[in-house]
Tab-separated table of C-alpha atoms in Angstrom:
chain	number	residue	atom	x	y	z
A	1	MET	CA	0.000	0.000	0.000
A	2	THR	CA	1.198	3.519	-0.847
A	3	VAL	CA	-0.249	7.028	-0.629
A	4	THR	CA	-1.479	6.627	-4.211
A	5	THR	CA	-3.490	3.512	-3.315
A	6	PRO	CA	-7.216	4.244	-3.772
A	7	LEU	CA	-8.794	5.265	-0.491
A	8	PRO	CA	-11.330	2.376	-0.378
A	9	GLU	CA	-8.445	-0.105	-0.642
A	10	LEU	CA	-6.579	1.635	2.189
A	11	VAL	CA	-9.694	1.542	4.353
A	12	ALA	CA	-10.303	-2.141	3.672
A	13	ALA	CA	-6.678	-3.064	4.421
A	14	LEU	CA	-6.629	-1.091	7.679
A	15	ASN	CA	-9.936	-2.564	8.801
A	16	ALA	CA	-8.499	-6.025	8.241
A	17	TYR	CA	-5.164	-5.306	9.930
A	18	GLN	CA	-6.373	-3.172	12.890
A	19	PRO	CA	-3.104	-1.282	13.477
A	20	GLU	CA	-2.075	-0.148	16.943
A	21	ALA	CA	-0.245	2.848	15.455
A	22	LEU	CA	-0.826	4.854	12.299
A	23	THR	CA	1.966	6.810	10.557
A	24	ALA	CA	1.112	8.774	7.424
A	25	TYR	CA	1.387	12.030	5.567
A	26	PRO	CA	-0.935	14.516	7.332
A	27	SER	CA	-3.194	14.758	4.286
A	28	ILE	CA	-3.646	10.961	4.215
A	29	ALA	CA	-4.189	10.775	7.983
A	30	ALA	CA	-6.875	13.467	7.672
A	31	GLN	CA	-8.604	11.547	4.867
A	32	LEU	CA	-8.561	8.384	6.969
A	33	ALA	CA	-9.935	10.361	9.920
A	34	GLU	CA	-12.799	11.477	7.688
A	35	GLU	CA	-13.473	7.828	6.802
A	36	GLN	CA	-13.464	6.944	10.505
A	37	LEU	CA	-15.936	9.729	11.298
A	38	HIS	CA	-18.285	8.416	8.591
A	39	GLY	CA	-18.067	4.857	9.916
A	40	ARG	CA	-16.333	3.329	6.893
A	41	LEU	CA	-13.000	2.992	8.711
A	42	ARG	CA	-13.149	1.206	12.058
A	43	ILE	CA	-9.751	1.212	13.753
A	44	SER	CA	-8.567	2.274	17.228
A	45	PRO	CA	-4.907	3.316	17.030
A	46	ALA	CA	-3.182	4.281	20.260
A	47	LEU	CA	-0.910	6.638	18.333
A	48	VAL	CA	-1.153	8.671	15.136
A	49	ALA	CA	2.097	10.131	13.781
A	50	THR	CA	2.474	12.473	10.808
A	51	THR	CA	5.479	13.625	8.810
A	52	SER	CA	6.775	15.055	5.513
A	53	GLU	CA	3.895	17.498	4.889
A	54	VAL	CA	2.537	20.514	6.741
A	55	LEU	CA	0.149	19.396	9.487
A	56	THR	CA	-2.526	22.074	9.291
A	57	ALA	CA	-4.912	22.954	12.102
A	58	ASP	CA	-7.885	21.498	10.228
A	59	MET	CA	-6.022	18.207	9.656
A	60	ARG	CA	-5.119	18.051	13.355
A	61	ARG	CA	-8.746	18.726	14.305
A	62	ARG	CA	-10.098	15.945	12.101
A	63	ILE	CA	-7.596	13.436	13.528
A	64	ARG	CA	-8.528	14.474	17.062
A	65	ASP	CA	-12.240	14.163	16.314
A	66	ALA	CA	-11.799	10.689	14.809
A	67	TRP	CA	-9.605	9.041	17.449
A	68	ALA	CA	-9.690	11.357	20.492
A	69	LEU	CA	-5.936	11.872	20.427
A	70	ASP	CA	-3.527	14.483	19.137
A	71	PRO	CA	-1.231	13.435	16.295
A	72	ILE	CA	2.493	13.486	16.976
A	73	ASP	CA	4.236	15.408	14.227
A	74	PHE	CA	7.767	14.835	12.929
A	75	TYR	CA	9.904	17.204	10.866
A	76	GLY	CA	11.735	14.932	8.463
A	77	THR	CA	13.998	15.548	5.474
A	78	THR	CA	15.756	13.343	2.964
A	79	GLU	CA	19.037	14.947	3.995
A	80	ALA	CA	18.828	14.077	7.702
A	81	ALA	CA	15.874	11.738	8.257
A	82	VAL	CA	14.208	13.077	11.437
A	83	VAL	CA	15.244	16.644	12.267
A	84	ALA	CA	12.702	17.293	15.030
A	85	ALA	CA	10.132	15.158	16.804
A	86	GLY	CA	6.935	15.886	18.663
A	87	ARG	CA	5.932	14.270	21.944
A	88	GLN	CA	2.604	13.529	23.602
A	89	GLY	CA	1.292	16.534	25.493
A	90	GLN	CA	3.833	18.973	24.049
A	91	ALA	CA	3.279	21.765	21.537
A	92	GLY	CA	5.949	21.928	18.867
A	93	MET	CA	8.808	19.521	18.220
A	94	ASP	CA	12.169	18.891	19.883
A	95	ILE	CA	15.158	19.382	17.573
A	96	LEU	CA	17.333	16.254	17.721
A	97	GLU	CA	20.481	18.265	18.394
A	98	ASP	CA	22.669	15.220	18.953
A	99	LEU	CA	21.997	14.289	15.302
A	100	VAL	CA	21.662	17.628	13.489
A	101	VAL	CA	22.394	21.341	13.722
A	102	LEU	CA	19.415	23.372	12.521
A	103	GLU	CA	19.895	27.081	11.806
A	104	VAL	CA	16.761	29.078	10.970
A	105	VAL	CA	17.780	32.115	8.916
A	106	ASP	CA	16.440	34.898	6.717
A	107	GLU	CA	17.093	35.265	2.982
A	108	HIS	CA	20.585	36.638	3.762
A	109	ASP	CA	21.558	33.724	6.055
A	110	ARG	CA	21.120	35.816	9.212
A	111	PRO	CA	19.616	33.995	12.235
A	112	VAL	CA	16.010	34.845	13.035
A	113	PRO	CA	14.734	34.904	16.635
A	114	PRO	CA	12.189	32.472	18.101
A	115	GLY	CA	8.647	33.285	17.093
A	116	VAL	CA	9.656	34.609	13.664
A	117	ALA	CA	9.238	32.462	10.554
A	118	GLY	CA	12.553	31.954	8.773
A	119	HIS	CA	13.045	32.175	5.029
A	120	LYS	CA	15.066	28.933	4.957
A	121	VAL	CA	17.128	26.625	7.144
A	122	LEU	CA	20.785	25.606	7.092
A	123	LEU	CA	21.088	21.955	8.042
A	124	THR	CA	24.217	20.159	9.250
A	125	ASN	CA	24.003	16.381	9.521
A	126	LEU	CA	26.205	15.145	12.390
A	127	VAL	CA	25.892	11.412	11.720
A	128	ASN	CA	26.161	10.956	7.943
A	129	ARG	CA	29.755	9.839	7.444
A	130	VAL	CA	29.262	8.818	3.817
A	131	GLN	CA	28.246	12.253	2.532
A	132	PRO	CA	28.730	14.991	5.142
A	133	LEU	CA	26.355	17.921	4.819
A	134	LEU	CA	27.458	21.226	6.346
A	135	ARG	CA	24.957	24.098	6.461
A	136	TYR	CA	23.000	22.562	3.607
A	137	GLU	CA	20.313	24.978	2.452
A	138	LEU	CA	16.669	23.892	2.546
A	139	THR	CA	13.842	26.236	1.570
A	140	ASP	CA	11.720	25.199	4.567
A	141	SER	CA	10.022	28.050	6.422
A	142	VAL	CA	10.487	27.127	10.098
A	143	THR	CA	9.615	29.015	13.294
A	144	LEU	CA	11.609	28.279	16.439
A	145	ALA	CA	9.938	28.169	19.851
A	146	GLY	CA	11.220	30.440	22.606
A	147	GLY	CA	11.751	29.810	26.293
A	148	PRO	CA	12.870	26.671	28.131
A	149	ASN	CA	11.785	23.235	27.007
A	150	PRO	CA	8.489	22.599	28.884
A	151	LEU	CA	9.407	18.940	29.453
A	152	GLY	CA	12.800	19.839	30.917
A	153	LEU	CA	14.666	18.288	27.996
A	154	PRO	CA	17.971	19.794	26.760
A	155	TYR	CA	16.655	20.508	23.253
A	156	ALA	CA	15.673	23.632	21.389
A	157	ARG	CA	12.244	23.369	19.808
A	158	VAL	CA	10.490	24.009	16.516
A	159	ALA	CA	7.166	25.793	16.985
A	160	ALA	CA	5.965	25.306	13.410
A	161	VAL	CA	6.990	24.203	9.935
A	162	ASP	CA	4.942	26.396	7.608
A	163	GLY	CA	5.979	24.961	4.242
A	164	ARG	CA	8.653	26.075	1.845
A	165	SER	CA	9.721	29.623	1.139
A	166	ASP	CA	9.401	28.888	-2.570
A	167	ASP	CA	5.648	28.657	-1.828
A	168	LEU	CA	5.621	32.386	-1.096
A	169	ILE	CA	3.689	34.455	-3.606
A	170	THR	CA	4.071	38.155	-4.367
A	171	LEU	CA	1.039	40.290	-5.180
A	172	PRO	CA	0.503	44.012	-5.787
A	173	GLY	CA	-0.080	45.847	-2.522
A	174	ALA	CA	-2.911	48.205	-1.702
A	175	GLY	CA	-0.327	50.958	-1.201
A	176	GLY	CA	1.399	50.300	-4.504
A	177	ARG	CA	4.312	48.260	-3.170
A	178	PRO	CA	4.475	44.462	-3.695
A	179	VAL	CA	3.286	42.309	-0.797
A	180	THR	CA	4.659	38.863	0.023
A	181	VAL	CA	1.940	36.420	1.067
A	182	HIS	CA	2.963	33.411	3.162
A	183	PRO	CA	1.424	29.952	2.699
A	184	PHE	CA	-0.155	30.036	6.160
A	185	GLN	CA	-2.113	33.142	5.142
A	186	LEU	CA	-3.628	31.224	2.227
A	187	ARG	CA	-4.403	28.264	4.499
A	188	ALA	CA	-6.076	30.383	7.186
A	189	PRO	CA	-9.536	30.692	5.540
A	190	PHE	CA	-9.902	26.922	5.311
A	191	LEU	CA	-9.861	26.593	9.106
A	192	GLU	CA	-13.482	27.759	9.114
A	193	LEU	CA	-14.549	26.140	5.837
A	194	LEU	CA	-15.294	22.678	7.196
A	195	GLU	CA	-17.089	21.735	3.973
A	196	VAL	CA	-13.703	21.540	2.215
A	197	ARG	CA	-11.915	18.218	2.633
A	198	GLN	CA	-8.813	19.091	0.589
A	199	TYR	CA	-7.603	22.075	-1.367
A	200	GLN	CA	-4.717	23.285	-3.471
A	201	VAL	CA	-3.917	26.892	-4.381
A	202	VAL	CA	-1.950	27.528	-7.581
A	203	HIS	CA	-0.680	31.026	-8.342
A	204	ASP	CA	0.205	32.119	-11.865
A	205	PRO	CA	0.155	35.433	-13.758
A	206	ALA	CA	-3.603	35.049	-14.343
A	207	GLY	CA	-4.399	34.893	-10.614
A	208	LEU	CA	-5.187	32.177	-8.070
A	209	HIS	CA	-6.614	28.842	-9.163
A	210	VAL	CA	-8.078	26.914	-6.241
A	211	ALA	CA	-9.011	23.245	-6.499
A	212	VAL	CA	-11.279	22.034	-3.686
A	213	VAL	CA	-12.465	18.562	-2.742
A	214	LEU	CA	-15.820	19.073	-1.032
A	215	ARG	CA	-17.710	16.965	1.466
A	216	GLU	CA	-20.815	15.273	0.141
A	217	ASP	CA	-23.130	17.632	2.054
A	218	ALA	CA	-21.292	20.853	1.126
A	219	PRO	CA	-23.690	23.719	0.277
A	220	ALA	CA	-23.805	24.851	-3.338
A	221	ASP	CA	-22.349	28.250	-2.433
A	222	THR	CA	-19.144	26.792	-0.954
A	223	PRO	CA	-16.898	27.782	-3.920
A	224	ALA	CA	-18.176	31.362	-3.670
A	225	ARG	CA	-17.467	31.442	0.066
A	226	VAL	CA	-13.956	30.055	-0.533
A	227	ARG	CA	-13.373	32.841	-3.052
A	228	ALA	CA	-14.641	35.522	-0.669
A	229	ALA	CA	-12.633	34.181	2.292
A	230	LEU	CA	-9.392	34.104	0.312
A	231	ALA	CA	-9.973	37.607	-1.028
A	232	GLY	CA	-10.589	38.842	2.516
A	233	GLU	CA	-7.411	37.221	3.811
A	234	LEU	CA	-5.358	38.783	1.018
A	235	ARG	CA	-6.819	42.230	1.749
A	236	ALA	CA	-5.980	41.759	5.433
A	237	ALA	CA	-2.389	41.006	4.374
A	238	GLY	CA	-2.294	44.300	2.488
A	239	ALA	CA	-2.504	42.779	-0.986
A	240	VAL	CA	-4.841	43.546	-3.857
A	241	PRO	CA	-6.646	40.242	-4.538
A	242	PRO	CA	-6.091	38.945	-8.082
A	243	PRO	CA	-8.802	37.031	-9.946
A	244	ILE	CA	-9.640	33.920	-7.899
A	245	GLU	CA	-11.025	30.828	-9.620
A	246	VAL	CA	-12.429	28.086	-7.371
A	247	THR	CA	-13.131	24.705	-8.949
A	248	PRO	CA	-14.594	21.644	-7.180
A	249	VAL	CA	-12.671	18.487	-8.166
A	250	PRO	CA	-13.046	14.810	-7.197
A	251	GLY	CA	-9.412	14.592	-6.063
A	252	ILE	CA	-6.069	16.404	-6.103
A	253	GLU	CA	-3.133	14.809	-7.867
A	254	ARG	CA	-0.004	14.179	-5.842
A	255	ASP	CA	3.491	14.952	-7.106
A	256	PRO	CA	5.216	11.645	-7.936
A	257	GLY	CA	8.566	13.426	-8.104
A	258	HIS	CA	8.418	14.418	-4.418
A	259	GLY	CA	7.347	11.214	-2.720
A	260	ALA	CA	3.704	11.735	-3.725
A	261	LYS	CA	3.354	14.536	-1.199
A	262	LEU	CA	0.395	16.869	-1.416
A	263	LYS	CA	1.515	20.427	-2.091
A	264	LEU	CA	-1.103	22.841	-0.756
A	265	VAL	CA	0.310	26.026	-2.311
A	266	ARG	CA	2.097	26.184	-5.658
A	267	SER	CA	3.436	28.918	-7.902
A	268	ARG	CA	3.396	28.479	-11.640
A	269	PRO	CA	5.684	30.806	-13.648
A	270	ALA	CA	4.588	32.701	-16.707
A	271	PRO	CA	4.909	30.699	-19.942
A	272	THR	CA	8.050	31.307	-21.957
A	273	PRO	CA	7.214	33.382	-25.048
């Protein structure tokens, strides 16, 4: 079974196996939680762990509603396996500082303070003796947590992984200057739009193209409300909203070149003349 396995097959296999723990991409875990809430999936995992995609607040909520537990999130990369790990009862993730050095920096490689989203990270792998990586640049937008570790552990913490800085989009500003819009600002409206099961926002010179997978009982005006909510969020960010096209789709294709991960926000360059 893989993330591209049809959902009914995943549900049938899990019902037969009855796993004690479930580890998945957040988008897959949220889909399975939806199946559990509708009674098609019937499992009782003692642990749900997510990794390799952004765990959004709506995904976390669905997992909690389905199994009455909070998912444990992991920040993993190809270059260093697990960089940071969550723990039960703790917000954020502990950086595994005996395995890696994680520097959260701005676009000029200057450290950013806790509570501020970085433009990228510089990763040093302390255990890879075959191919050492020193301050290897990743375009992940990471926010460090401030203060002492609440569990008394000797690790710095990651408060959030908000996606990749190459997911940033630039729009004309209301005051005439360009405005940079972060992925979390585009995700924010969907926290209240519970009728949307999945979504993907693609930005190109023509505007924003939003694909949405709707729940079966979604009202007919849901696409219009998605459009209005996104426009409102962009105005709040100081941007002039471009044309926004919202299209209901049966499913959103995963990128086979990146481990079949679901990319929530994408930028598409202008076509070459």
